[in-house]
mmCIF file of C-alpha atoms and ligand atoms in Angstrom:
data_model
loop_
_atom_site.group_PDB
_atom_site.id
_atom_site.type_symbol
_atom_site.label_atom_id
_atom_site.label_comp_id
_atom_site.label_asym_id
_atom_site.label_seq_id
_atom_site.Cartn_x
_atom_site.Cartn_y
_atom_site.Cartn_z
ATOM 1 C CA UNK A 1 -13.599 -7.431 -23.076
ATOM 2 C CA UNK A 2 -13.579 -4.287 -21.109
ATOM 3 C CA UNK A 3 -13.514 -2.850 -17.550
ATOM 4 C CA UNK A 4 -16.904 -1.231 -18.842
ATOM 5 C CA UNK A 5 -18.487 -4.525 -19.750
ATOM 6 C CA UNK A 6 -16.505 -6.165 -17.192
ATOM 7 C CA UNK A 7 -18.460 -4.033 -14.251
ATOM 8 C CA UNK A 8 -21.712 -4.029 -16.002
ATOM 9 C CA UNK A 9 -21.832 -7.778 -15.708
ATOM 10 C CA UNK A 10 -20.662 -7.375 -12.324
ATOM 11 C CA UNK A 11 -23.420 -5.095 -11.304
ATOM 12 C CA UNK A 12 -26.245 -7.610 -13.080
ATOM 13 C CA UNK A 13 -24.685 -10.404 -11.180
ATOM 14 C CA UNK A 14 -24.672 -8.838 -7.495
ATOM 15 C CA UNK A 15 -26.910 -6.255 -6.010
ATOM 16 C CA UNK A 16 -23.436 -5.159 -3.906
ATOM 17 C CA UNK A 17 -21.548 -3.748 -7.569
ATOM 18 C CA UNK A 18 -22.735 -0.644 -8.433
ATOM 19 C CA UNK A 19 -21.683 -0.473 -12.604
ATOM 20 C CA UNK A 20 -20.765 3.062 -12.474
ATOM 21 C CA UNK A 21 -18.835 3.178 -9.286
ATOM 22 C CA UNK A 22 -16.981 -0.007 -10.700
ATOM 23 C CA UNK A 23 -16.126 2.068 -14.021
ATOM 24 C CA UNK A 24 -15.045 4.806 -12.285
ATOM 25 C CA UNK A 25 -12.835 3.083 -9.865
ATOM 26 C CA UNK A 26 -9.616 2.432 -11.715
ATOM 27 C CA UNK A 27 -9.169 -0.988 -12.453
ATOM 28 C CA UNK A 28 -6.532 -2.505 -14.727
ATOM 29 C CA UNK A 29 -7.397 -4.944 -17.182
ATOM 30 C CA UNK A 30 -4.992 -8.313 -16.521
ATOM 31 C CA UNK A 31 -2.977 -9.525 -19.612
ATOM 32 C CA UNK A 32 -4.816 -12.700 -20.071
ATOM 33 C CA UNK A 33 -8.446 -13.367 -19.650
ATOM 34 C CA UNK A 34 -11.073 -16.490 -18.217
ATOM 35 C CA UNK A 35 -11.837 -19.374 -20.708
ATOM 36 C CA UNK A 36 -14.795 -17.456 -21.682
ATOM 37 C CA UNK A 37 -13.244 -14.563 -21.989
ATOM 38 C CA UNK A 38 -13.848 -12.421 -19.454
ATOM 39 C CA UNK A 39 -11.836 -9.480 -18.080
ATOM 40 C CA UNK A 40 -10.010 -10.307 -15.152
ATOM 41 C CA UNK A 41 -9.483 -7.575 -13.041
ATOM 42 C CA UNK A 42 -7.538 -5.699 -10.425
ATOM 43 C CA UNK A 43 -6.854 -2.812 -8.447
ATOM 44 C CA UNK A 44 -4.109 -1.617 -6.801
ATOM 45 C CA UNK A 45 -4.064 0.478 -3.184
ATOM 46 C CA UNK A 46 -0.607 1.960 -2.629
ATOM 47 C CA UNK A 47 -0.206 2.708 1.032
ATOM 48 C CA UNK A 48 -1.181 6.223 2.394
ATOM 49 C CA UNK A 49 0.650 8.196 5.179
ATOM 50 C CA UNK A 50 4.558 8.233 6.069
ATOM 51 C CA UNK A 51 4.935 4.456 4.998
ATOM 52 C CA UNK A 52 8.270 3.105 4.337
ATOM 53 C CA UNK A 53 8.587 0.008 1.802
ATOM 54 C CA UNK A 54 5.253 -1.113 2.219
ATOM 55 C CA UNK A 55 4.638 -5.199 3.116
ATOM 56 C CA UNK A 56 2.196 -6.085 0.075
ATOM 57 C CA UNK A 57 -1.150 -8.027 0.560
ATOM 58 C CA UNK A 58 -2.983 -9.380 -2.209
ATOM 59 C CA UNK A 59 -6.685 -9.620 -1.806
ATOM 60 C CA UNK A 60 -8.402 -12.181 -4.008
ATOM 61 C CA UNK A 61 -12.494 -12.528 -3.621
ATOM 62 C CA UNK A 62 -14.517 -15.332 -6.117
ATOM 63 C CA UNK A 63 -12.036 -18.226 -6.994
ATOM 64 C CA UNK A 64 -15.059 -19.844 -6.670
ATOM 65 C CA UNK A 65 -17.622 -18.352 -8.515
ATOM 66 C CA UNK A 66 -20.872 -19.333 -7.028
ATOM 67 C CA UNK A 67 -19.585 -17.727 -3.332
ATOM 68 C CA UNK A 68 -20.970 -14.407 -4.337
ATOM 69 C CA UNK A 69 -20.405 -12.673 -0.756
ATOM 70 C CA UNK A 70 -16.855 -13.362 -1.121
ATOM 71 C CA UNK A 71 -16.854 -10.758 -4.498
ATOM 72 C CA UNK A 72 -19.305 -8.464 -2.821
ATOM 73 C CA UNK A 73 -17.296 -8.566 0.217
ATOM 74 C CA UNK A 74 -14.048 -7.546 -1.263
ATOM 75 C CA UNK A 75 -15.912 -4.991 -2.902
ATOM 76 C CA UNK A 76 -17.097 -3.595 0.323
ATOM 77 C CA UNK A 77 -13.640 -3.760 2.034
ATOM 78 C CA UNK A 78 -12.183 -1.719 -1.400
ATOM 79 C CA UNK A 79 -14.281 0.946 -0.297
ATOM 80 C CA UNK A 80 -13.025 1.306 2.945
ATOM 81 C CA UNK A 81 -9.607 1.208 1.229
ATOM 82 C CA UNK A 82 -10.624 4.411 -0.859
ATOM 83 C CA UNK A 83 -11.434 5.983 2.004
ATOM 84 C CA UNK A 84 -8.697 5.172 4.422
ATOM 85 C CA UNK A 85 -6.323 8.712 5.470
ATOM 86 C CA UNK A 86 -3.451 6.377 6.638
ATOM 87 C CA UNK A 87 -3.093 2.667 5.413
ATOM 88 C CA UNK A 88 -0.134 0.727 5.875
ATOM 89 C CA UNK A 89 0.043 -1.983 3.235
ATOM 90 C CA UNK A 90 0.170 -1.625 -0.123
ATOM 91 C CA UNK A 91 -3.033 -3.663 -1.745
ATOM 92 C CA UNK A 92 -3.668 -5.380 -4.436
ATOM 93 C CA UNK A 93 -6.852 -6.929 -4.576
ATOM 94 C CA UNK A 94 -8.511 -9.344 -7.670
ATOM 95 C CA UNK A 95 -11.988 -8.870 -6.591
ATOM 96 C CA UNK A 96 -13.491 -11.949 -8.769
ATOM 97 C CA UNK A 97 -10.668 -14.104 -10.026
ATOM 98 C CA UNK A 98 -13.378 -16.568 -11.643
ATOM 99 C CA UNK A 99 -15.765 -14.418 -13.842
ATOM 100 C CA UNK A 100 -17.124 -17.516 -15.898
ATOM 101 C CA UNK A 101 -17.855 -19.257 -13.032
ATOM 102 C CA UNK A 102 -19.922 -15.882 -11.209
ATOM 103 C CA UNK A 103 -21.508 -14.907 -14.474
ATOM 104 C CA UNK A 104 -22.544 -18.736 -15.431
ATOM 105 C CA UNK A 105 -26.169 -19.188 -15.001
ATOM 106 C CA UNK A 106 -26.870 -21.136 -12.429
ATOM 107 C CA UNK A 107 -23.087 -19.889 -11.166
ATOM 108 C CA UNK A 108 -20.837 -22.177 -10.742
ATOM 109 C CA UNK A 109 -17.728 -23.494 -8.190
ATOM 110 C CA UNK A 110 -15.548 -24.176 -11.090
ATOM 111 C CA UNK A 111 -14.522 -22.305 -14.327
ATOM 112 C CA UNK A 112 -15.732 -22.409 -17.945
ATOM 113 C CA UNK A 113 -13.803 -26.351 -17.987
ATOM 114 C CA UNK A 114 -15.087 -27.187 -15.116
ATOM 115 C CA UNK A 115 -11.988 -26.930 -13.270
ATOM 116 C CA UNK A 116 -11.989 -26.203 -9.396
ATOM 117 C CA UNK A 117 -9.504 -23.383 -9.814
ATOM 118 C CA UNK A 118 -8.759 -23.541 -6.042
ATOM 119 C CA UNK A 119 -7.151 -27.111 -6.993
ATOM 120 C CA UNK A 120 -5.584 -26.217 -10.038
ATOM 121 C CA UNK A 121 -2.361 -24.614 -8.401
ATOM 122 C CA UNK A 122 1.324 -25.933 -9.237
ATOM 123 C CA UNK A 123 1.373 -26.856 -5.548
ATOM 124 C CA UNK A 124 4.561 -29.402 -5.222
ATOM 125 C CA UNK A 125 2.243 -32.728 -4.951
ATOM 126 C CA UNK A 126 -0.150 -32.252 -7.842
ATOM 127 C CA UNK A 127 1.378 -34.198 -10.137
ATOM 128 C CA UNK A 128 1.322 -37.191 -7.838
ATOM 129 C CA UNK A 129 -1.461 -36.734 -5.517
ATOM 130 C CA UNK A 130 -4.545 -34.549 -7.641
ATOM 131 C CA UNK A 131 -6.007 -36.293 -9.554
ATOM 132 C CA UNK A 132 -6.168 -39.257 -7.294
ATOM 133 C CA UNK A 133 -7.009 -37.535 -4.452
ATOM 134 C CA UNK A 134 -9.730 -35.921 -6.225
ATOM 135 C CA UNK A 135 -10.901 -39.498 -7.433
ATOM 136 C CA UNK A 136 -10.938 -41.486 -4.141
ATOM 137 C CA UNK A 137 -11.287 -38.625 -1.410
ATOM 138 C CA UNK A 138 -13.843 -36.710 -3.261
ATOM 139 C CA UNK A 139 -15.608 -39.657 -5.335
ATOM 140 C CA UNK A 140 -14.947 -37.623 -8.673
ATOM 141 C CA UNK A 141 -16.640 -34.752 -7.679
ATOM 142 C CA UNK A 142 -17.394 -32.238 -10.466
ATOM 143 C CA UNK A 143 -16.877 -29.489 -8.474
ATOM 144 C CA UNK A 144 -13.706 -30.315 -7.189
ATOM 145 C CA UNK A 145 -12.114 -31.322 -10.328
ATOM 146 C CA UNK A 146 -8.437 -30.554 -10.359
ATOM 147 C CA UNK A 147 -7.699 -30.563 -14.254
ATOM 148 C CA UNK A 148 -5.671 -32.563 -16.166
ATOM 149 C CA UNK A 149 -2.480 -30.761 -15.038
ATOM 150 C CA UNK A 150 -1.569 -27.891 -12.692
ATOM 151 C CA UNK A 151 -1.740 -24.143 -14.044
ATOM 152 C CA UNK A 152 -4.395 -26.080 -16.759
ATOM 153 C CA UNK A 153 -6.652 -22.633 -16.968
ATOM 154 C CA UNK A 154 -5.808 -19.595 -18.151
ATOM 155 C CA UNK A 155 -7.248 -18.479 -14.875
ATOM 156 C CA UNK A 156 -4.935 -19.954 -12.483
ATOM 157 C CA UNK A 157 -2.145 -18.719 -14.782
ATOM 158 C CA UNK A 158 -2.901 -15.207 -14.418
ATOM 159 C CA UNK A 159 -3.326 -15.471 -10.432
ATOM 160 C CA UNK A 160 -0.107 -17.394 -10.135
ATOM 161 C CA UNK A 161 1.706 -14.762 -12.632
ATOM 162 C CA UNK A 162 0.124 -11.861 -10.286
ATOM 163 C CA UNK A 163 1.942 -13.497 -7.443
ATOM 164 C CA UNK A 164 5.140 -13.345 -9.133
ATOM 165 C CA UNK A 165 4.818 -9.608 -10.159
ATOM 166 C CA UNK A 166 3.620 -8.570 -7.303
ATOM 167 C CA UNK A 167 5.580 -10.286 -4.588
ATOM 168 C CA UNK A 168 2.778 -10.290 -1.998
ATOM 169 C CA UNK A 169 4.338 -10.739 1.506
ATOM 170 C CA UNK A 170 0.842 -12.018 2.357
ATOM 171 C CA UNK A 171 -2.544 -13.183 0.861
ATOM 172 C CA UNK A 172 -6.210 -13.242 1.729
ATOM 173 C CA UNK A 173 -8.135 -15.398 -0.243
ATOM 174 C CA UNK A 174 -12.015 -14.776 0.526
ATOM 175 C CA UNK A 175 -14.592 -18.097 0.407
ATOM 176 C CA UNK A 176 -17.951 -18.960 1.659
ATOM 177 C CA UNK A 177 -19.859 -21.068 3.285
ATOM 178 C CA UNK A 178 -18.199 -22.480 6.246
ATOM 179 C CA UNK A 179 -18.279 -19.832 8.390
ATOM 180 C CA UNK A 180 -14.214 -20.371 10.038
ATOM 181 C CA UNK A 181 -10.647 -18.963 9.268
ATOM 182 C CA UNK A 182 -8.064 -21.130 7.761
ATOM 183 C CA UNK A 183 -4.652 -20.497 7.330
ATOM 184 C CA UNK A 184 -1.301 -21.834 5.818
ATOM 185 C CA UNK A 185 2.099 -20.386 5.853
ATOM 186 C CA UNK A 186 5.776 -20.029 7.640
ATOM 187 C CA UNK A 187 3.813 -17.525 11.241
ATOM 188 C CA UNK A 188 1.685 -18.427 13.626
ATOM 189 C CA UNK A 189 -1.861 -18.672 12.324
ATOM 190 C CA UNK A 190 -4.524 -15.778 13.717
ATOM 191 C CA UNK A 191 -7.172 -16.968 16.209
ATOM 192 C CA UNK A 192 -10.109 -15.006 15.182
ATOM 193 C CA UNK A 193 -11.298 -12.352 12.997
ATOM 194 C CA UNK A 194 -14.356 -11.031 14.004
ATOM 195 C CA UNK A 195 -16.764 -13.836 14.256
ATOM 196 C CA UNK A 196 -14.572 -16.411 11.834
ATOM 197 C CA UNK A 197 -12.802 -18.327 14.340
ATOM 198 C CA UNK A 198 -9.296 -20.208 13.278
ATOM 199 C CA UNK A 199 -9.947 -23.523 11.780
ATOM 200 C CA UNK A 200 -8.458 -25.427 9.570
ATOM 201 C CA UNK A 201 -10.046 -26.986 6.565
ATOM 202 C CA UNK A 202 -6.711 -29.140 5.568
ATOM 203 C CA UNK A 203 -4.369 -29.158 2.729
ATOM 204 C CA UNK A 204 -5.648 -30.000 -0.585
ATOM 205 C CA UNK A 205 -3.126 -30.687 -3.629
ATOM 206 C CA UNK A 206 -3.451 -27.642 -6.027
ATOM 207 C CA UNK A 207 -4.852 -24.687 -3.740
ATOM 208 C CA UNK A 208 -3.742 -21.914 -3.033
ATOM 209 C CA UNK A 209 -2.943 -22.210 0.184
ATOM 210 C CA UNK A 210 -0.989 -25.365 -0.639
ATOM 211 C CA UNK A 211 0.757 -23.556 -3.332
ATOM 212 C CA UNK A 212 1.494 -19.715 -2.037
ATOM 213 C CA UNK A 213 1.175 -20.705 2.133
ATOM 214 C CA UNK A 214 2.956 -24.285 2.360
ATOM 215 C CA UNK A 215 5.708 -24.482 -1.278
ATOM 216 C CA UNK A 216 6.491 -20.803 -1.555
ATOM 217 C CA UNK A 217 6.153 -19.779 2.127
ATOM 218 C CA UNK A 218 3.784 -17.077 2.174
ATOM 219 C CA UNK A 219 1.094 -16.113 4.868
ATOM 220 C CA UNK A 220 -2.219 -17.212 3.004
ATOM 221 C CA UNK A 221 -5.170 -16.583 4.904
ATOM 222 C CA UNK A 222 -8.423 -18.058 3.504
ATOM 223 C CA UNK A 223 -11.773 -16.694 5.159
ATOM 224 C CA UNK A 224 -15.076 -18.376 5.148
ATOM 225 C CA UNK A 225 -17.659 -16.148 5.084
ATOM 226 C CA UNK A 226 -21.064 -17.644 6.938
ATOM 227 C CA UNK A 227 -23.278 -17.608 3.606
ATOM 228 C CA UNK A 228 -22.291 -17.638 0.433
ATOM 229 C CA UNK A 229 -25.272 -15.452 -1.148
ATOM 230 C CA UNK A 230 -25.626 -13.177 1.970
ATOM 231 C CA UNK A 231 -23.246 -10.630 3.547
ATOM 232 C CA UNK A 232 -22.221 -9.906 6.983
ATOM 233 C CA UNK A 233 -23.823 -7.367 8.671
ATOM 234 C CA UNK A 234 -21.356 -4.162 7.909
ATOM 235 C CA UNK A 235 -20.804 -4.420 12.088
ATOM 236 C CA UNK A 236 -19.810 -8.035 11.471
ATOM 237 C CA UNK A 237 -17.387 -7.245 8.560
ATOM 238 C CA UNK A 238 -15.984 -3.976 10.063
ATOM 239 C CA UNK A 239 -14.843 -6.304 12.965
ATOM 240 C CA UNK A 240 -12.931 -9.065 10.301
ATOM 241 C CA UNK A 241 -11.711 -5.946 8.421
ATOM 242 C CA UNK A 242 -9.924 -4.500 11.570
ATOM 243 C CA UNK A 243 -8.590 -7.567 13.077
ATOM 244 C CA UNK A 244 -7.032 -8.914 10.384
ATOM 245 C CA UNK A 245 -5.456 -5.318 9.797
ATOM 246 C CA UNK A 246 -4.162 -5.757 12.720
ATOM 247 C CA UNK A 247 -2.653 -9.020 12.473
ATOM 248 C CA UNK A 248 -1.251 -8.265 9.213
ATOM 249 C CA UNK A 249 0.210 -5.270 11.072
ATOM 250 C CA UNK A 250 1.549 -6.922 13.788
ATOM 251 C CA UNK A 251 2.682 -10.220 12.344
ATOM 252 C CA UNK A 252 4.390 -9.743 9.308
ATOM 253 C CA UNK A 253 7.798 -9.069 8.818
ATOM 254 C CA UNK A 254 8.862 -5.178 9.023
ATOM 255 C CA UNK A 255 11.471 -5.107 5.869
ATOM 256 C CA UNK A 256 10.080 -7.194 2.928
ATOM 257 C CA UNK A 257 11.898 -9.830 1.865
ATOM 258 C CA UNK A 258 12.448 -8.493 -1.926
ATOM 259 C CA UNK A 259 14.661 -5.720 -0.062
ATOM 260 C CA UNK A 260 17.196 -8.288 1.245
ATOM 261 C CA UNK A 261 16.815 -10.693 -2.380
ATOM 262 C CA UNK A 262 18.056 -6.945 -4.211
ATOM 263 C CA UNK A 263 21.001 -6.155 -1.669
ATOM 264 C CA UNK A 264 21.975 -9.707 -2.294
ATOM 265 C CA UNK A 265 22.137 -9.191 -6.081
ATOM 266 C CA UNK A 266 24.155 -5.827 -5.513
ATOM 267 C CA UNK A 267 26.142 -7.932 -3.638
ATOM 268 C CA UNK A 268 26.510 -10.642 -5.892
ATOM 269 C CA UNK A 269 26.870 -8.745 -9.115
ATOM 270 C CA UNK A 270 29.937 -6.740 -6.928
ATOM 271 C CA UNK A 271 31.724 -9.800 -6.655
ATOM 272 C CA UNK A 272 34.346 -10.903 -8.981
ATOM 273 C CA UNK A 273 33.132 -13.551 -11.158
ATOM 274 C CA UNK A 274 36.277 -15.794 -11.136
ATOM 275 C CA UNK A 275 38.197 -15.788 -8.372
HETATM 276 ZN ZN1 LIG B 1 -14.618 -21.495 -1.957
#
């Protein structure tokens, strides 16, 4: 599988992709790739303008693959990205991290398994609480399955191992249809972005925002877009776009955290080992 193939698919599946512009973009093919293997792809956005250590934001549209406007609307925000003079985060952004699922026909909430990947994260209570939960809160629903352990799809697995290369000081996970703002993680959650107003859609054993926001402590912002096979008006996106800029802006820490966890290991590998 290639990025080629990988945006040509892209551009059959949503009227947003344009094949060529995809191809020409610069995307990376992941190590790994979906059940059925597809590419799984990213891009990166290094900050522009006089930008000191960067704070990282991963961008992540289509864990569920039947939400298309959350791929088409990453794809939308990447161009602003391009075009940006002065950007202060450095981006990395996964714009459909379940291809089987989008390119399944009908698509499809879960992968190629039929695995909710947004419940398949090593979030600290899956092992005792997934699969029941999933049994008596959800009735056994197929589209919520968690698998039959955490980290189960190869899927999952790449996103969680593109966390730990990364080291995203924040991450946006984009969804549809319920039209809010969730949000888990150590700050205070945003209001509003745009028209998605804060509210949240609880803790579920094996998402993300279970896994990244509550166990490892990172801002995870998850936002419901209003329809899952239409787009915000570009007015109505432009407005999300801007105010979560500038909440990332204002609300995350100035120095990253992997700044301090490298001083420490100078520090540590200056002191004498026996004492
Ligand atoms: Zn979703």
């Amino acid at each position: 599988m290639s990025v080629d193939r990988a945006c040509e698919r892209l551009g059959q599946r949503l009227q947003s992709v344009d094949p060529n512009d995809c191809r020409r973009a610069g995307f990376h093919l992941g190590d790994g790739a979906s059940r059925w293997h597809q590419a799984l792809l990213y891009r990166d956005f290094p900050a522009r303008g006089d930008v000191f250590q960067p704070r990282r934001v991963l961008l992540i549209g289509g864990i569920h693959g039947d939400e298309f406007s959350s791929v088409s609307m990453v794809f939308q925000w990447m161009r602003k990205l391009e075009q940006e003079r002065i950007q202060p985060f450095y981006w990395r952004v996964i714009p459909s991290a379940n291809p089987d699922g989008l390119f399944a026909n009908p698509a499809t909430r879960e992968n190629l398994a039929g695995v909710d990947l947004n419940r398949n994260f090593p979030s600290a209570d899956w092992n005792q609480r997934a699969l029941s939960y999933w049994r008596s809160r959800t009735g056994s629903d197929k589209r919520r399955f968690p698998g039959k352990s955490s980290m189960s799809e190869p899927e999952t697995r790449w996103l969680v191992s593109q966390i730990e290369s990364f080291k995203p000081d924040a991450i946006v996970s984009v969804h549809a249809p319920y039209g809010v703002l969730d949000y888990d993680g150590p700050l205070r959650p945003p209001e509003r972005f745009g028209y998605l107003r804060l509210q949240p859609l609880g803790v579920y054993p094996g998402s993300l925002g279970n896994y990244a926001g509550v166990d490892r402590k990172l801002p995870v912002i998850t936002l419901e877009l209003p329809n899952a096979g239409s787009m915000p008006t570009a007015a109505q996106s432009q407005r999300i776009w801007s105010d979560m800029l500038n909440w990332l802006a204002r609300n995350l820490p100035r120095e990253r955290p992997p700044l301090y966890e490298r001083l420490d290991d100078e520090v540590w590998l200056n002191q004498p080992r026996d004492p």
